Amino acid sequence: VQLLESGGGLVRPGGSLRLSCAASRFPFSSYAMSWVRQAPGKGLEWVSTIGGDGDTTYYANSVKGRFTISRDNSQNTLNLQMNSLRAEDTAVYYCALCSVTSPYYFDYWGQGTLVTVSS
Amino acid sequence: SYVLTQPPPVSVAPGHTAKITCGGNNIGGNSVHWYQQRPGQAPVLVVYDDTYRPSGIPERFSGSNSGNTAILTISRVEAGDEADYYCQVWDSTSDHPGVFGGGTKLTVL
């Protein structure tokens, strides 16, 4: 399993950013995928999960209405569109492969991409 | 949303046993999963579905779950076990289903 995140960077409050995760070495469309973040010096926080077919999505209350998870099964890519960003969204964002079935756990993780929201 | 509570930092001498707890209301009715995160690294799954170990995880790592407490037990602790440990559940009844505990720092003396 290989998961490679990209798209992190510095963005101003209220701005937008799109994260991507390139997946390989497993049947991507057969698995749900998730984003999990970790603010500097803090614990893990689940952000969002999308089913293998892309039809089912879940969001943390803290990002609902601002973030959108999506996937392109033809390109083996997971995305996270982040709008109306706030300082508290500053974190390392990890892409994670979910277990085969729900209730989900996170079987493999990427190395993460850092998002910094600051003026 | 469901809340998972983990204790403050735990310290243990090499060769001894560490127990890290994860508390939640009737957590025994959920499947609990555990992750190890060494400094500067991504998390790694060490126990899933309460008691199962992924391939490559030493038998020294074991889990249990009953009532209001799940426990990760690390036997014969080694220096390389020093890390943060997080419990996690997926609450299918919630609109915020993914939940992590706050994490517990394990220090090997």
PDB file of N, CA and C in Angstrom, chain A residues 58-97:
ATOM      1  N   TYR A  58     -18.935  11.050   5.154  1.00  0.00           N
ATOM      2  CA  TYR A  58     -19.106  11.411   6.552  1.00  0.00           C
ATOM      3  C   TYR A  58     -18.140  12.562   6.859  1.00  0.00           C
ATOM      4  N   TYR A  59     -18.568  13.460   7.752  1.00  0.00           N
ATOM      5  CA  TYR A  59     -17.736  14.596   8.113  1.00  0.00           C
ATOM      6  C   TYR A  59     -17.752  14.814   9.617  1.00  0.00           C
ATOM      7  N   ALA A  60     -16.620  15.280  10.136  1.00  0.00           N
ATOM      8  CA  ALA A  60     -16.583  15.743  11.515  1.00  0.00           C
ATOM      9  C   ALA A  60     -17.403  17.019  11.649  1.00  0.00           C
ATOM     10  N   ASN A  61     -18.004  17.201  12.797  1.00  0.00           N
ATOM     11  CA  ASN A  61     -18.818  18.396  13.014  1.00  0.00           C
ATOM     12  C   ASN A  61     -17.999  19.676  12.796  1.00  0.00           C
ATOM     13  N   SER A  62     -16.715  19.616  13.109  1.00  0.00           N
ATOM     14  CA  SER A  62     -15.856  20.798  13.022  1.00  0.00           C
ATOM     15  C   SER A  62     -15.592  21.272  11.587  1.00  0.00           C
ATOM     16  N   VAL A  63     -15.853  20.401  10.608  1.00  0.00           N
ATOM     17  CA  VAL A  63     -15.558  20.778   9.217  1.00  0.00           C
ATOM     18  C   VAL A  63     -16.791  20.714   8.319  1.00  0.00           C
ATOM     19  N   LYS A  64     -17.896  20.238   8.876  1.00  0.00           N
ATOM     20  CA  LYS A  64     -19.120  20.077   8.086  1.00  0.00           C
ATOM     21  C   LYS A  64     -19.530  21.410   7.473  1.00  0.00           C
ATOM     22  N   GLY A  65     -19.836  21.378   6.161  1.00  0.00           N
ATOM     23  CA  GLY A  65     -20.243  22.587   5.466  1.00  0.00           C
ATOM     24  C   GLY A  65     -19.087  23.394   4.907  1.00  0.00           C
ATOM     25  N   ARG A  66     -17.863  23.070   5.302  1.00  0.00           N
ATOM     26  CA  ARG A  66     -16.685  23.800   4.806  1.00  0.00           C
ATOM     27  C   ARG A  66     -15.769  22.906   3.967  1.00  0.00           C
ATOM     28  N   PHE A  67     -15.688  21.630   4.334  1.00  0.00           N
ATOM     29  CA  PHE A  67     -14.819  20.679   3.638  1.00  0.00           C
ATOM     30  C   PHE A  67     -15.661  19.720   2.807  1.00  0.00           C
ATOM     31  N   THR A  68     -15.106  19.296   1.667  1.00  0.00           N
ATOM     32  CA  THR A  68     -15.761  18.307   0.820  1.00  0.00           C
ATOM     33  C   THR A  68     -14.768  17.227   0.430  1.00  0.00           C
ATOM     34  N   ILE A  69     -15.110  15.998   0.750  1.00  0.00           N
ATOM     35  CA  ILE A  69     -14.264  14.867   0.370  1.00  0.00           C
ATOM     36  C   ILE A  69     -14.777  14.290  -0.947  1.00  0.00           C
ATOM     37  N   SER A  70     -13.866  13.857  -1.792  1.00  0.00           N
ATOM     38  CA  SER A  70     -14.253  13.240  -3.063  1.00  0.00           C
ATOM     39  C   SER A  70     -13.147  12.266  -3.477  1.00  0.00           C
ATOM     40  N   ARG A  71     -13.437  11.482  -4.494  1.00  0.00           N
ATOM     41  CA  ARG A  71     -12.452  10.535  -4.998  1.00  0.00           C
ATOM     42  C   ARG A  71     -12.637  10.348  -6.496  1.00  0.00           C
ATOM     43  N   ASP A  72     -11.546  10.014  -7.155  1.00  0.00           N
ATOM     44  CA  ASP A  72     -11.560   9.697  -8.575  1.00  0.00           C
ATOM     45  C   ASP A  72     -11.011   8.282  -8.709  1.00  0.00           C
ATOM     46  N   ASN A  73     -11.887   7.321  -8.839  1.00  0.00           N
ATOM     47  CA  ASN A  73     -11.452   5.930  -8.879  1.00  0.00           C
ATOM     48  C   ASN A  73     -10.710   5.583 -10.170  1.00  0.00           C
ATOM     49  N   SER A  74     -10.894   6.379 -11.204  1.00  0.00           N
ATOM     50  CA  SER A  74     -10.150   6.135 -12.446  1.00  0.00           C
ATOM     51  C   SER A  74      -8.692   6.560 -12.320  1.00  0.00           C
ATOM     52  N   GLN A  75      -8.429   7.480 -11.387  1.00  0.00           N
ATOM     53  CA  GLN A  75      -7.079   7.993 -11.170  1.00  0.00           C
ATOM     54  C   GLN A  75      -6.494   7.551  -9.834  1.00  0.00           C
ATOM     55  N   ASN A  76      -7.240   6.738  -9.077  1.00  0.00           N
ATOM     56  CA  ASN A  76      -6.792   6.292  -7.750  1.00  0.00           C
ATOM     57  C   ASN A  76      -6.390   7.475  -6.870  1.00  0.00           C
ATOM     58  N   THR A  77      -7.253   8.459  -6.839  1.00  0.00           N
ATOM     59  CA  THR A  77      -6.954   9.687  -6.104  1.00  0.00           C
ATOM     60  C   THR A  77      -8.079  10.046  -5.147  1.00  0.00           C
ATOM     61  N   LEU A  78      -7.682  10.441  -3.942  1.00  0.00           N
ATOM     62  CA  LEU A  78      -8.594  10.943  -2.920  1.00  0.00           C
ATOM     63  C   LEU A  78      -8.348  12.444  -2.774  1.00  0.00           C
ATOM     64  N   ASN A  79      -9.426  13.216  -2.602  1.00  0.00           N
ATOM     65  CA  ASN A  79      -9.288  14.669  -2.494  1.00  0.00           C
ATOM     66  C   ASN A  79     -10.002  15.212  -1.257  1.00  0.00           C
ATOM     67  N   LEU A  80      -9.542  16.364  -0.822  1.00  0.00           N
ATOM     68  CA  LEU A  80     -10.232  17.091   0.237  1.00  0.00           C
ATOM     69  C   LEU A  80     -10.214  18.570  -0.131  1.00  0.00           C
ATOM     70  N   GLN A  81     -11.373  19.105  -0.485  1.00  0.00           N
ATOM     71  CA  GLN A  81     -11.520  20.524  -0.771  1.00  0.00           C
ATOM     72  C   GLN A  81     -11.847  21.234   0.531  1.00  0.00           C
ATOM     73  N   MET A  82     -10.988  22.178   0.918  1.00  0.00           N
ATOM     74  CA  MET A  82     -11.146  22.882   2.189  1.00  0.00           C
ATOM     75  C   MET A  82     -11.426  24.352   1.918  1.00  0.00           C
ATOM     76  N   ASN A  83     -12.596  24.810   2.311  1.00  0.00           N
ATOM     77  CA  ASN A  83     -12.991  26.210   2.129  1.00  0.00           C
ATOM     78  C   ASN A  83     -13.165  26.889   3.484  1.00  0.00           C
ATOM     79  N   SER A  84     -13.234  28.213   3.451  1.00  0.00           N
ATOM     80  CA  SER A  84     -13.450  28.999   4.678  1.00  0.00           C
ATOM     81  C   SER A  84     -12.511  28.547   5.793  1.00  0.00           C
ATOM     82  N   LEU A  85     -11.251  28.456   5.462  1.00  0.00           N
ATOM     83  CA  LEU A  85     -10.282  27.918   6.421  1.00  0.00           C
ATOM     84  C   LEU A  85     -10.081  28.843   7.610  1.00  0.00           C
ATOM     85  N   ARG A  86      -9.841  28.224   8.762  1.00  0.00           N
ATOM     86  CA  ARG A  86      -9.657  28.934  10.018  1.00  0.00           C
ATOM     87  C   ARG A  86      -8.299  28.568  10.605  1.00  0.00           C
ATOM     88  N   ALA A  87      -7.848  29.372  11.537  1.00  0.00           N
ATOM     89  CA  ALA A  87      -6.572  29.088  12.189  1.00  0.00           C
ATOM     90  C   ALA A  87      -6.568  27.697  12.819  1.00  0.00           C
ATOM     91  N   GLU A  88      -7.699  27.287  13.354  1.00  0.00           N
ATOM     92  CA  GLU A  88      -7.775  25.989  14.027  1.00  0.00           C
ATOM     93  C   GLU A  88      -7.757  24.809  13.062  1.00  0.00           C
ATOM     94  N   ASP A  89      -7.766  25.081  11.761  1.00  0.00           N
ATOM     95  CA  ASP A  89      -7.609  24.005  10.775  1.00  0.00           C
ATOM     96  C   ASP A  89      -6.136  23.702  10.508  1.00  0.00           C
ATOM     97  N   THR A  90      -5.240  24.493  11.089  1.00  0.00           N
ATOM     98  CA  THR A  90      -3.809  24.236  10.941  1.00  0.00           C
ATOM     99  C   THR A  90      -3.457  22.873  11.510  1.00  0.00           C
ATOM    100  N   ALA A  91      -2.881  22.031  10.666  1.00  0.00           N
ATOM    101  CA  ALA A  91      -2.600  20.659  11.088  1.00  0.00           C
ATOM    102  C   ALA A  91      -1.847  19.918   9.988  1.00  0.00           C
ATOM    103  N   VAL A  92      -1.296  18.780  10.349  1.00  0.00           N
ATOM    104  CA  VAL A  92      -0.858  17.802   9.360  1.00  0.00           C
ATOM    105  C   VAL A  92      -2.075  16.967   8.998  1.00  0.00           C
ATOM    106  N   TYR A  93      -2.330  16.837   7.712  1.00  0.00           N
ATOM    107  CA  TYR A  93      -3.480  16.077   7.223  1.00  0.00           C
ATOM    108  C   TYR A  93      -2.982  14.757   6.640  1.00  0.00           C
ATOM    109  N   TYR A  94      -3.495  13.664   7.213  1.00  0.00           N
ATOM    110  CA  TYR A  94      -3.135  12.319   6.780  1.00  0.00           C
ATOM    111  C   TYR A  94      -4.263  11.713   5.953  1.00  0.00           C
ATOM    112  N   CYS A  95      -3.880  11.082   4.886  1.00  0.00           N
ATOM    113  CA  CYS A  95      -4.769  10.230   4.108  1.00  0.00           C
ATOM    114  C   CYS A  95      -4.666   8.821   4.691  1.00  0.00           C
ATOM    115  N   ALA A  96      -5.788   8.127   4.844  1.00  0.00           N
ATOM    116  CA  ALA A  96      -5.751   6.805   5.451  1.00  0.00           C
ATOM    117  C   ALA A  96      -6.673   5.833   4.716  1.00  0.00           C
ATOM    118  N   LEU A  97      -6.196   4.629   4.558  1.00  0.00           N
ATOM    119  CA  LEU A  97      -6.982   3.544   3.966  1.00  0.00           C
ATOM    120  C   LEU A  97      -7.823   2.906   5.063  1.00  0.00           C
TER     121      LEU A  97
END
